XYZ file of C-alpha atoms in Angstrom:
668
model
C 0.000 0.000 0.000
C 2.796 2.453 0.919
C 4.694 1.652 -2.262
C 1.548 2.001 -4.380
C 0.809 5.359 -2.814
C 4.314 6.622 -3.540
C 4.161 5.443 -7.162
C 0.734 7.029 -7.693
C 1.984 10.345 -6.349
C 5.032 10.350 -8.629
C 3.063 9.350 -11.721
C 0.301 11.872 -11.075
C 2.940 14.573 -10.615
C 3.896 14.314 -14.265
C 0.303 14.254 -15.454
C -1.276 17.230 -13.763
C -0.959 19.518 -10.765
C -1.931 21.592 -7.661
C -4.547 22.096 -5.109
C -7.245 24.742 -4.911
C -8.459 26.369 -8.120
C -5.650 27.315 -10.460
C -7.735 30.140 -11.930
C -6.877 32.086 -8.766
C -3.117 31.865 -9.418
C -2.004 35.058 -11.135
C 1.004 35.808 -13.320
C 0.795 39.375 -14.543
C 2.862 41.523 -12.174
C 2.692 38.770 -9.544
C 4.548 35.891 -11.171
C 5.577 34.207 -7.950
C 2.355 34.639 -5.996
C -0.732 32.537 -5.502
C -4.094 33.874 -4.407
C -6.464 31.653 -2.460
C -9.893 33.239 -2.760
C -13.016 33.312 -0.610
C -11.495 31.748 2.501
C -14.407 32.817 4.710
C -16.930 31.393 2.251
C -15.202 28.108 1.452
C -13.413 27.085 4.655
C -16.352 26.593 7.006
C -14.977 23.793 9.163
C -13.305 26.122 11.699
C -11.611 29.504 12.078
C -8.134 27.932 11.844
C -6.451 29.662 8.883
C -3.449 27.314 9.018
C -5.653 24.283 8.427
C -7.541 26.071 5.646
C -4.343 26.945 3.779
C -2.927 23.426 4.091
C -6.026 22.213 2.212
C -5.793 24.911 -0.444
C -2.078 24.762 -1.311
C 0.087 21.672 -1.650
C 3.185 23.761 -0.808
C 1.777 24.534 2.667
C 1.809 21.848 5.360
C 0.070 22.040 8.718
C 2.070 21.840 11.953
C -0.466 20.348 14.363
C -0.273 21.476 17.977
C -3.922 21.519 19.009
C -7.490 21.572 17.756
C -6.954 25.242 16.839
C -3.980 27.651 16.762
C -1.798 25.597 14.442
C 1.266 26.665 12.454
C 2.410 26.175 8.855
C 5.451 25.144 6.831
C 5.824 26.838 3.428
C 8.286 25.126 1.082
C 10.367 23.781 3.986
C 10.329 27.063 5.928
C 8.523 28.139 9.083
C 8.818 30.549 12.042
C 10.419 33.861 11.088
C 11.710 32.421 7.810
C 8.275 33.193 6.370
C 6.458 36.478 6.871
C 2.824 36.496 8.077
C 0.737 39.661 7.604
C -2.865 40.657 8.126
C -3.393 43.246 5.400
C -0.459 45.633 5.962
C -0.057 44.934 9.688
C 2.150 42.416 11.439
C 1.420 40.364 14.529
C 3.756 37.957 16.343
C 2.870 35.180 18.745
C 4.026 35.446 22.342
C 4.982 31.812 22.952
C 8.635 30.801 22.354
C 7.340 27.255 21.804
C 4.939 28.329 19.007
C 1.716 27.634 20.888
C 0.264 30.813 19.388
C 1.936 31.337 15.993
C 1.196 34.553 14.130
C -1.265 32.880 11.785
C -3.565 31.856 14.656
C -4.270 35.512 15.457
C -5.881 35.852 12.019
C -9.410 34.446 11.962
C -10.450 32.616 8.779
C -13.997 34.019 9.163
C -12.674 37.518 8.423
C -10.433 36.606 5.492
C -11.473 37.335 1.927
C -8.326 36.197 0.104
C -4.842 34.999 1.009
C -1.835 35.965 -1.095
C 1.115 33.559 -0.936
C 4.499 34.699 -2.275
C 7.030 31.876 -2.503
C 10.671 32.920 -2.317
C 12.536 36.176 -1.561
C 10.427 38.266 -3.952
C 9.008 40.842 -1.547
C 10.846 44.051 -0.626
C 8.108 46.015 1.134
C 8.025 44.047 4.397
C 10.636 43.340 7.068
C 11.764 39.733 7.314
C 10.569 38.082 4.096
C 13.344 35.507 3.764
C 11.726 32.604 1.898
C 8.042 33.413 1.670
C 5.208 35.796 2.459
C 1.610 35.052 3.473
C -0.766 38.027 3.416
C -4.273 37.506 4.796
C -6.450 40.105 3.091
C -9.487 40.809 5.258
C -12.957 41.782 4.097
C -13.472 45.430 3.157
C -16.562 47.558 3.820
C -19.079 47.957 0.996
C -21.394 50.838 0.157
C -24.453 48.635 -0.253
C -25.923 47.111 2.916
C -24.807 43.479 3.151
C -24.020 40.829 5.682
C -24.179 37.203 6.629
C -24.839 34.868 9.548
C -23.173 31.453 9.896
C -24.073 28.656 12.284
C -21.903 25.544 12.356
C -21.653 22.267 14.220
C -19.214 19.396 13.938
C -17.884 16.242 15.495
C -16.336 16.248 18.971
C -18.676 18.900 20.340
C -17.729 21.617 17.854
C -20.030 24.661 17.792
C -19.584 27.920 15.918
C -21.548 31.116 15.251
C -20.433 34.154 13.285
C -22.040 37.255 11.835
C -20.952 40.270 9.808
C -22.594 43.410 8.461
C -21.389 46.141 6.128
C -22.749 49.275 4.512
C -22.300 52.994 3.921
C -22.274 55.654 1.252
C -19.761 57.467 -0.947
C -18.190 59.204 2.079
C -18.071 56.521 4.769
C -18.291 52.721 4.842
C -18.177 50.355 7.801
C -17.876 46.629 8.432
C -18.279 44.729 11.690
C -17.734 41.017 12.184
C -17.839 38.748 15.253
C -17.553 35.021 15.881
C -17.451 32.462 18.649
C -16.517 28.790 18.542
C -15.586 25.968 20.892
C -14.720 22.306 20.705
C -14.012 19.283 22.825
C -10.882 17.200 22.210
C -10.999 15.546 18.809
C -10.331 11.822 18.448
C -7.832 10.343 16.021
C -8.487 7.344 13.785
C -7.810 5.023 16.722
C -10.546 6.709 18.764
C -8.028 8.394 21.107
C -8.573 11.958 22.288
C -5.786 14.276 23.487
C -5.743 12.738 26.958
C -5.547 9.228 25.511
C -2.704 10.212 23.162
C -0.674 11.576 26.093
C -1.363 8.459 28.167
C -0.279 6.238 25.267
C 2.918 8.257 24.800
C 3.778 8.114 28.500
C 3.177 4.377 28.486
C 5.834 4.169 25.739
C 8.323 6.199 27.796
C 7.664 9.701 26.437
C 7.126 12.194 29.233
C 6.337 11.430 32.855
C 3.124 10.744 34.741
C 2.888 14.385 35.762
C 2.361 15.369 32.107
C -1.018 13.598 32.017
C -4.190 15.670 31.958
C -5.910 15.861 35.347
C -9.276 15.235 33.620
C -9.810 13.228 30.454
C -12.768 15.292 29.214
C -11.345 18.829 29.264
C -12.629 21.148 26.549
C -10.028 21.640 23.792
C -10.518 25.396 23.300
C -12.847 28.388 23.189
C -12.332 31.228 20.716
C -14.015 34.620 20.260
C -13.147 37.229 17.656
C -14.223 40.691 16.539
C -13.206 42.847 13.598
C -14.290 46.408 12.854
C -13.342 48.572 9.879
C -14.295 52.111 8.903
C -13.286 53.620 5.554
C -13.713 57.374 5.074
C -13.447 59.301 1.789
C -13.281 62.981 2.830
C -12.756 64.009 -0.813
C -12.773 62.077 -4.070
C -9.045 61.223 -4.185
C -8.433 60.456 -0.505
C -9.221 57.479 1.723
C -8.795 57.002 5.471
C -8.872 53.429 6.827
C -9.407 52.555 10.493
C -9.373 48.973 11.746
C -9.436 46.911 14.922
C -9.165 43.141 15.293
C -9.652 41.246 18.554
C -8.888 37.602 19.261
C -9.615 35.845 22.553
C -8.723 32.155 22.787
C -9.123 30.442 26.152
C -8.005 27.104 27.607
C -6.286 25.818 24.482
C -4.926 22.296 25.040
C -1.560 21.308 23.523
C -1.203 17.597 24.276
C 2.286 17.081 22.826
C 3.719 20.085 24.723
C 4.462 20.301 28.444
C 2.029 23.212 28.993
C -1.345 24.463 27.759
C -2.442 28.011 26.958
C -4.588 29.638 29.633
C -5.422 32.255 27.013
C -4.169 33.822 23.787
C -5.322 37.441 23.638
C -4.441 39.687 20.723
C -5.433 43.190 19.663
C -4.496 44.741 16.318
C -5.037 48.445 15.562
C -4.538 49.878 12.063
C -4.673 53.330 10.466
C -4.116 54.006 6.785
C -4.336 57.173 4.681
C -4.031 57.230 0.882
C -3.936 60.046 -1.684
C -4.612 59.216 -5.338
C -3.731 60.998 -8.608
C -1.656 63.794 -7.096
C 0.042 64.608 -10.390
C 3.245 63.772 -12.219
C 5.164 62.714 -9.116
C 2.539 60.602 -7.380
C 0.032 58.128 -8.689
C -0.659 56.970 -5.128
C 0.823 58.139 -1.838
C -0.079 56.045 1.202
C 0.737 55.809 4.885
C 0.035 52.557 6.760
C 0.458 52.347 10.535
C -0.344 49.541 12.946
C 0.061 48.299 16.491
C -0.460 44.737 17.693
C -0.312 43.242 21.172
C -0.400 39.603 22.270
C -0.680 38.166 25.797
C 0.015 34.459 26.176
C 0.085 32.929 29.674
C 0.648 29.160 29.548
C 0.618 26.834 32.515
C 0.624 23.288 33.863
C -2.637 23.700 35.803
C -4.479 21.158 33.615
C -1.782 18.515 34.180
C -1.433 16.029 37.021
C 1.756 17.795 38.125
C -0.227 20.977 38.696
C -2.802 19.487 41.082
C -1.248 21.124 44.151
C 0.922 23.844 42.596
C 1.267 24.780 38.962
C 3.734 26.847 36.973
C 2.751 29.713 34.660
C 4.950 31.317 32.016
C 3.407 34.597 30.877
C 4.729 35.870 27.550
C 3.840 39.248 26.048
C 4.787 40.764 22.730
C 3.982 44.098 21.104
C 4.612 45.234 17.548
C 4.235 48.705 16.069
C 5.152 49.895 12.631
C 4.592 52.367 9.836
C 5.183 52.423 6.097
C 5.167 55.457 3.790
C 4.939 54.478 0.125
C 4.709 56.387 -3.139
C 3.818 55.032 -6.593
C 4.810 56.981 -9.701
C 4.885 56.377 -13.454
C 8.470 56.426 -14.677
C 10.053 55.572 -18.027
C 7.021 53.708 -19.283
C 6.836 51.612 -16.132
C 5.757 51.947 -12.514
C 8.098 52.761 -9.640
C 7.102 52.054 -6.037
C 9.370 53.289 -3.258
C 9.152 54.119 0.414
C 10.354 53.701 3.972
C 9.355 50.997 6.439
C 9.961 51.132 10.197
C 8.931 48.792 13.011
C 9.669 47.883 16.617
C 8.863 44.656 18.426
C 9.118 44.056 22.165
C 9.090 40.512 23.564
C 9.070 39.928 27.303
C 8.169 37.212 29.773
C 7.998 36.072 33.364
C 7.219 32.838 35.191
C 5.744 32.069 38.601
C 4.196 29.308 40.693
C 0.599 29.294 42.000
C -0.698 27.296 44.979
C -4.081 25.787 44.031
C -5.540 25.751 47.563
C -4.905 29.445 48.269
C -4.471 30.983 44.823
C -1.281 32.659 46.056
C 1.537 33.137 43.546
C 5.261 33.395 44.016
C 7.271 36.438 42.959
C 7.709 36.343 39.166
C 10.979 34.886 37.922
C 12.506 36.782 35.008
C 15.791 34.984 34.382
C 14.372 31.955 32.564
C 12.245 33.735 29.956
C 12.636 36.193 27.077
C 14.571 39.110 28.676
C 12.531 42.163 27.568
C 13.922 42.363 24.025
C 13.400 45.186 21.503
C 13.872 44.511 17.779
C 13.989 47.839 15.940
C 14.086 47.972 12.149
C 14.460 50.865 9.701
C 14.386 50.243 5.973
C 14.170 51.790 2.514
C 12.662 49.860 -0.408
C 12.011 50.314 -4.110
C 10.316 48.220 -6.781
C 10.083 48.847 -10.525
C 7.926 47.088 -13.116
C 7.755 47.597 -16.868
C 6.331 45.824 -19.921
C 8.476 45.721 -23.076
C 6.705 43.997 -25.958
C 6.137 40.437 -24.705
C 8.386 40.838 -21.661
C 7.423 41.882 -18.137
C 10.393 43.035 -16.048
C 10.323 43.475 -12.280
C 13.191 44.581 -10.049
C 13.196 45.259 -6.324
C 15.627 46.215 -3.593
C 15.531 46.838 0.156
C 18.067 48.036 2.708
C 17.531 47.098 6.383
C 19.179 48.440 9.525
C 18.178 46.415 12.604
C 19.097 46.583 16.280
C 18.126 43.849 18.758
C 18.606 44.678 22.434
C 17.817 42.739 25.607
C 17.007 45.010 28.544
C 17.594 42.373 31.248
C 21.054 40.959 31.846
C 21.945 37.867 33.838
C 20.825 35.156 31.382
C 22.868 32.011 31.966
C 24.496 31.558 28.530
C 24.099 34.982 26.929
C 27.416 36.637 26.117
C 26.168 39.996 24.831
C 22.892 41.875 25.098
C 22.813 43.992 21.938
C 23.191 42.929 18.310
C 23.247 45.104 15.190
C 22.543 43.905 11.660
C 22.289 45.477 8.221
C 21.337 43.846 4.937
C 20.773 44.668 1.284
C 18.104 42.561 -0.428
C 17.356 42.506 -4.144
C 15.420 40.524 -6.734
C 14.672 40.469 -10.439
C 11.858 38.667 -12.268
C 11.507 38.284 -16.037
C 8.285 36.966 -17.575
C 8.056 36.190 -21.291
C 4.652 35.802 -22.936
C 5.531 33.338 -25.695
C 1.938 33.212 -26.935
C -1.392 34.429 -25.682
C -1.641 31.155 -23.789
C 1.910 30.406 -22.635
C 4.182 32.328 -20.230
C 7.736 31.534 -19.124
C 9.355 33.162 -16.098
C 12.626 33.260 -14.221
C 13.426 34.908 -10.894
C 16.614 35.612 -8.957
C 16.485 36.905 -5.404
C 18.458 37.589 -2.266
C 16.883 38.330 1.135
C 17.898 38.218 4.801
C 16.266 37.946 8.180
C 17.713 38.624 11.618
C 17.569 36.168 14.559
C 14.590 36.564 16.848
C 14.718 37.097 20.622
C 14.307 33.404 21.426
C 17.145 32.366 19.127
C 19.417 35.063 20.561
C 18.540 35.404 24.235
C 16.425 32.558 25.602
C 18.482 31.257 28.538
C 17.988 27.575 27.838
C 19.483 27.525 24.340
C 21.042 30.846 23.351
C 24.362 32.645 23.541
C 23.347 35.765 21.546
C 26.131 35.019 19.055
C 24.237 34.485 15.783
C 24.543 35.941 12.301
C 21.519 36.820 10.213
C 20.486 34.232 7.610
C 20.585 35.074 3.894
C 18.664 33.284 1.146
C 20.036 33.239 -2.415
C 17.327 31.771 -4.637
C 16.563 31.058 -8.289
C 13.117 30.092 -9.642
C 12.205 28.934 -13.133
C 8.749 28.100 -14.436
C 5.968 28.262 -16.994
C 2.224 28.754 -17.180
C -0.234 27.629 -19.827
C -3.863 28.657 -19.812
C -6.539 27.658 -22.294
C -10.323 27.518 -22.179
C -11.113 24.970 -19.522
C -7.527 23.891 -18.913
C -4.391 25.309 -17.278
C -1.014 24.163 -15.957
C 1.643 26.009 -13.993
C 4.990 24.433 -13.152
C 7.979 25.728 -11.234
C 11.353 24.562 -9.934
C 13.482 26.434 -7.406
C 16.895 26.291 -5.773
C 17.567 28.048 -2.462
C 21.038 28.460 -0.954
C 20.773 29.442 2.715
C 23.842 31.089 4.172
C 24.146 31.206 7.980
C 20.804 29.406 8.282
C 19.639 29.467 11.916
C 19.254 25.865 13.059
C 18.743 24.074 16.368
C 21.504 21.704 17.471
C 19.946 19.214 19.897
C 23.314 17.982 21.146
C 24.546 21.469 22.023
C 21.009 22.547 23.041
C 21.358 25.882 21.280
C 20.806 27.626 17.947
C 23.733 27.764 15.529
C 24.463 29.118 12.058
C 24.904 26.606 9.253
C 24.878 26.626 5.440
C 22.121 24.624 3.778
C 20.284 24.058 0.509
C 16.609 23.533 -0.273
C 15.355 22.780 -3.770
C 12.105 21.490 -5.171
C 9.329 21.549 -7.732
C 5.653 22.457 -7.832
C 2.986 21.750 -10.411
C -0.548 23.138 -10.568
C -3.397 22.291 -12.921
C -7.124 22.423 -13.488
C -9.261 20.795 -16.165
C -12.938 21.371 -16.911
C -13.975 17.840 -17.796
C -17.436 19.112 -18.720
C -19.699 22.061 -18.018
C -20.476 20.560 -14.620
C -17.272 18.716 -13.665
C -13.873 20.252 -12.774
C -10.652 18.472 -11.829
C -7.978 20.231 -9.740
C -4.635 18.765 -8.807
C -1.614 20.007 -6.865
C 1.844 18.664 -6.105
C 4.958 19.840 -4.294
C 8.310 18.109 -3.873
C 11.192 19.244 -1.634
C 14.729 18.193 -0.808
C 16.835 19.835 1.883
C 20.427 19.258 2.971
C 22.940 20.797 5.342
C 26.204 21.541 3.577
C 28.005 19.876 6.488
C 26.666 17.890 9.490
C 26.376 19.755 12.768
C 29.246 19.482 15.254
C 29.270 15.995 16.739
C 26.669 14.693 14.254
C 26.670 12.859 10.916
C 23.155 13.453 9.466
C 22.991 15.991 6.609
C 19.181 15.841 6.188
C 17.510 19.181 6.910
C 14.516 19.301 9.270
C 11.030 20.369 8.144
C 11.471 19.126 4.570
C 8.026 17.715 3.864
C 7.994 14.797 1.371
C 6.146 14.597 -1.933
C 2.614 15.836 -1.276
C -0.408 16.106 -3.538
C -3.987 17.342 -3.350
C -6.544 16.199 -5.916
C -10.184 17.260 -6.084
C -13.138 16.745 -8.383
C -16.022 19.202 -8.126
C -19.499 18.647 -9.557
C -21.419 21.910 -9.870
C -24.831 22.369 -11.404
C -27.551 24.870 -10.609
C -27.821 25.270 -6.845
C -25.747 22.173 -6.036
C -21.988 21.634 -5.644
C -20.278 18.429 -4.569
C -16.499 18.319 -4.008
C -14.483 15.170 -3.381
C -10.857 15.588 -2.390
C -7.822 13.413 -1.738
C -4.842 14.704 0.274
C -1.862 12.355 0.024
C 1.811 12.325 0.987
C 4.694 9.887 0.635
C 6.411 8.376 3.645
C 8.535 11.046 5.393
C 11.779 9.085 5.576
C 14.483 11.705 4.932
C 14.531 13.117 8.456
C 17.043 14.771 10.777
C 16.907 12.039 13.414
C 19.850 13.474 15.378
C 17.788 16.595 16.025
C 14.582 14.867 16.988
C 12.731 14.116 13.758
C 11.296 10.679 13.127
C 10.004 8.840 10.073
C 6.287 9.336 9.390
C 4.115 6.962 7.387
C 2.626 8.065 4.097
C -1.108 8.652 3.952
C -4.066 9.265 1.677
C -7.086 10.996 3.219
C -10.418 11.552 1.499
C -12.765 14.493 2.155
C -16.244 15.231 0.806
C -18.192 18.507 0.888
C -21.690 19.274 -0.432
C -23.277 22.721 -0.749
C -26.925 23.414 -1.586
C -28.189 26.921 -2.236
C -31.714 26.597 -0.822
C -32.760 30.148 -1.715
C -31.091 33.314 -2.982
C -30.060 34.196 0.578
C -29.763 30.828 2.312
C -27.434 27.861 1.756
C -26.348 24.768 3.646
C -23.008 22.935 3.610
C -22.421 19.353 4.747
C -18.986 17.778 4.928
C -16.948 14.767 5.992
C -13.187 14.979 6.448
C -11.049 11.835 6.712
C -13.902 9.775 5.372
C -12.249 6.419 6.131
C -11.150 7.369 9.670
C -7.429 6.992 8.966
C -4.851 7.376 11.754
C -1.960 9.534 10.554
C 0.312 12.452 11.496
C 1.527 15.414 9.429
C 3.673 17.174 12.063
C 7.193 16.003 12.793
C 9.210 16.384 16.002
C 12.220 18.610 15.243
C 13.585 19.661 18.654
C 13.348 23.382 18.041
C 9.999 22.801 19.777
C 9.829 21.397 23.304
C 7.646 18.287 23.054
C 7.010 15.372 25.373
C 10.017 13.105 24.970
C 11.884 10.256 26.586
C 15.094 11.411 28.250
C 16.917 8.119 27.849
C 18.971 6.779 24.970
C 15.895 6.051 22.814
C 15.076 9.760 22.712
C 11.642 9.213 21.155
C 9.362 12.257 20.867
C 5.558 12.258 21.028
C 3.707 12.620 17.750
C 0.229 14.138 17.705
C -2.217 12.457 15.333
C -4.617 14.285 13.047
C -8.396 14.109 13.634
C -10.226 10.948 12.649
C -13.504 11.001 10.732
C -14.960 14.492 11.157
C -18.521 15.455 10.190
C -19.663 19.063 10.011
C -22.616 21.175 8.883
C -22.962 24.902 8.271
C -26.016 27.087 7.704
C -25.436 30.478 6.099
C -27.817 33.379 5.540
C -26.652 36.330 3.429
C -28.286 39.641 2.617
């Protein structure tokens, strides 16, 4: 079965390609970007944007940590190696162990489209090393409109959301709110989170104190709100005000040693744009934002916390501004501007006695030591069409200071680091015919270490260089009536790549290489039947093994993965069947905690019926055959439940088993 699955994936790779709907993948001016449309309308299972994207793009893989609040890998990259934005604002998670990654603070209910840029082809935003994910939220409309969604699913899942928008030519507003909750899901073996921990401990991973104190704890509760007001004081000006709130409570993370008491985030945005100002400005815009995240995590739900439990409270704040001007120049379009930002990351830990509620004095020496990351940058981008050629060039200069305001960390050797970097890229697209495009891209981009990599006392010395990505991409796109294919290969040379050495228990700089291929296709079999297919393949290697090790395999390099779907659509009915499949994950960095994962093929079905003009119902089944499988590996840059002996096995968390869901939607 495993061999047959691998062969079918390889063969299908050379026949067709990619997940989602290829019609949404654009080339003109955005050669290396994909656009996943109508997230809020299509992804009704939950508000987890990470899970939604892993179903819509074969190059994105889910990192499972819980029933919600999961992370992503994009073409073998995660954490700060990929940039996550909500519109033009940036939010970071507070947890050093990625229990609240940036993408979890963006609610899928509020997302209209998601733009995915693969590679170092973005110069407007700080930290785009190997990819950019921009969640574009809904915008207010002039006409009164809105919708109400009610959803239920397996394992006690309940969800309700509503939004309303309207205005006139001078002012428009949109308000959206949602609430959802779920019990612990069960995997294909029928085990919930508590059972999975118990099974792992029985096999020597973790200790008895890591067990949950109750087997039926709720997995999470989540509430969100988004408000936007757009004002047009005169015809060529627009003011944009926005606020996004996320409140997640009691989020269980079974493979970690703690759970999140809450994940609270607030994002404030203000934008002002001037249009058609004359020869020297086609558009002049100012974007400002501030985001704040509070993330206390504790052991109070574990057996070890029955009498006294530990809490680690992590806070992070981000504020930034970008001034950008667009002007016509030399038959093309020049975009240039300045970008500034500052992030603070701080933490404390303390113990609480259950009987009295009394807490000890906060301990500061074993957390992030009040670190500021301050960035100032200039960027420019130029695009021009010459006959059948589209030429794009971009550059960015960054000046970054990272300073820890608390000394006394056990391994840290210095408390201030300064970095500067010059990034650049060039993209050439050739339109061979009206139906065929060829493109090539060359890019260089850097990103600085974050506060955990530099200053966390358990695994940092503060002696790290910034990582630089030198990348080349080559591809083509064909598009005909009812049929389209897009293929791409890439090669990424990572200099001073920041990597976790499990033997030394610290982050180090290494040189590494990642290369791969992607293929995307759609085919309208008939007026009512559409086939979509997606594939991604990656290979990653360290140039040299880490000190004291022999394995050259790079962590987080997801194996050959494909997503195939067939959609039947006629009148008011739509039926989509989908297969998500991956080869066995055998090329792993075992010396740094990864383990081989079995290949899998999972089948999902979704049916939508438009009952009336304003009312529709969606029914779905994920993992139709109740398969037990895992997508997330165990690279030791995360602290997971593990056995401390020579076996050194780390707990895997399985994906949900058969999951049924229903959604009722009313629009006006």
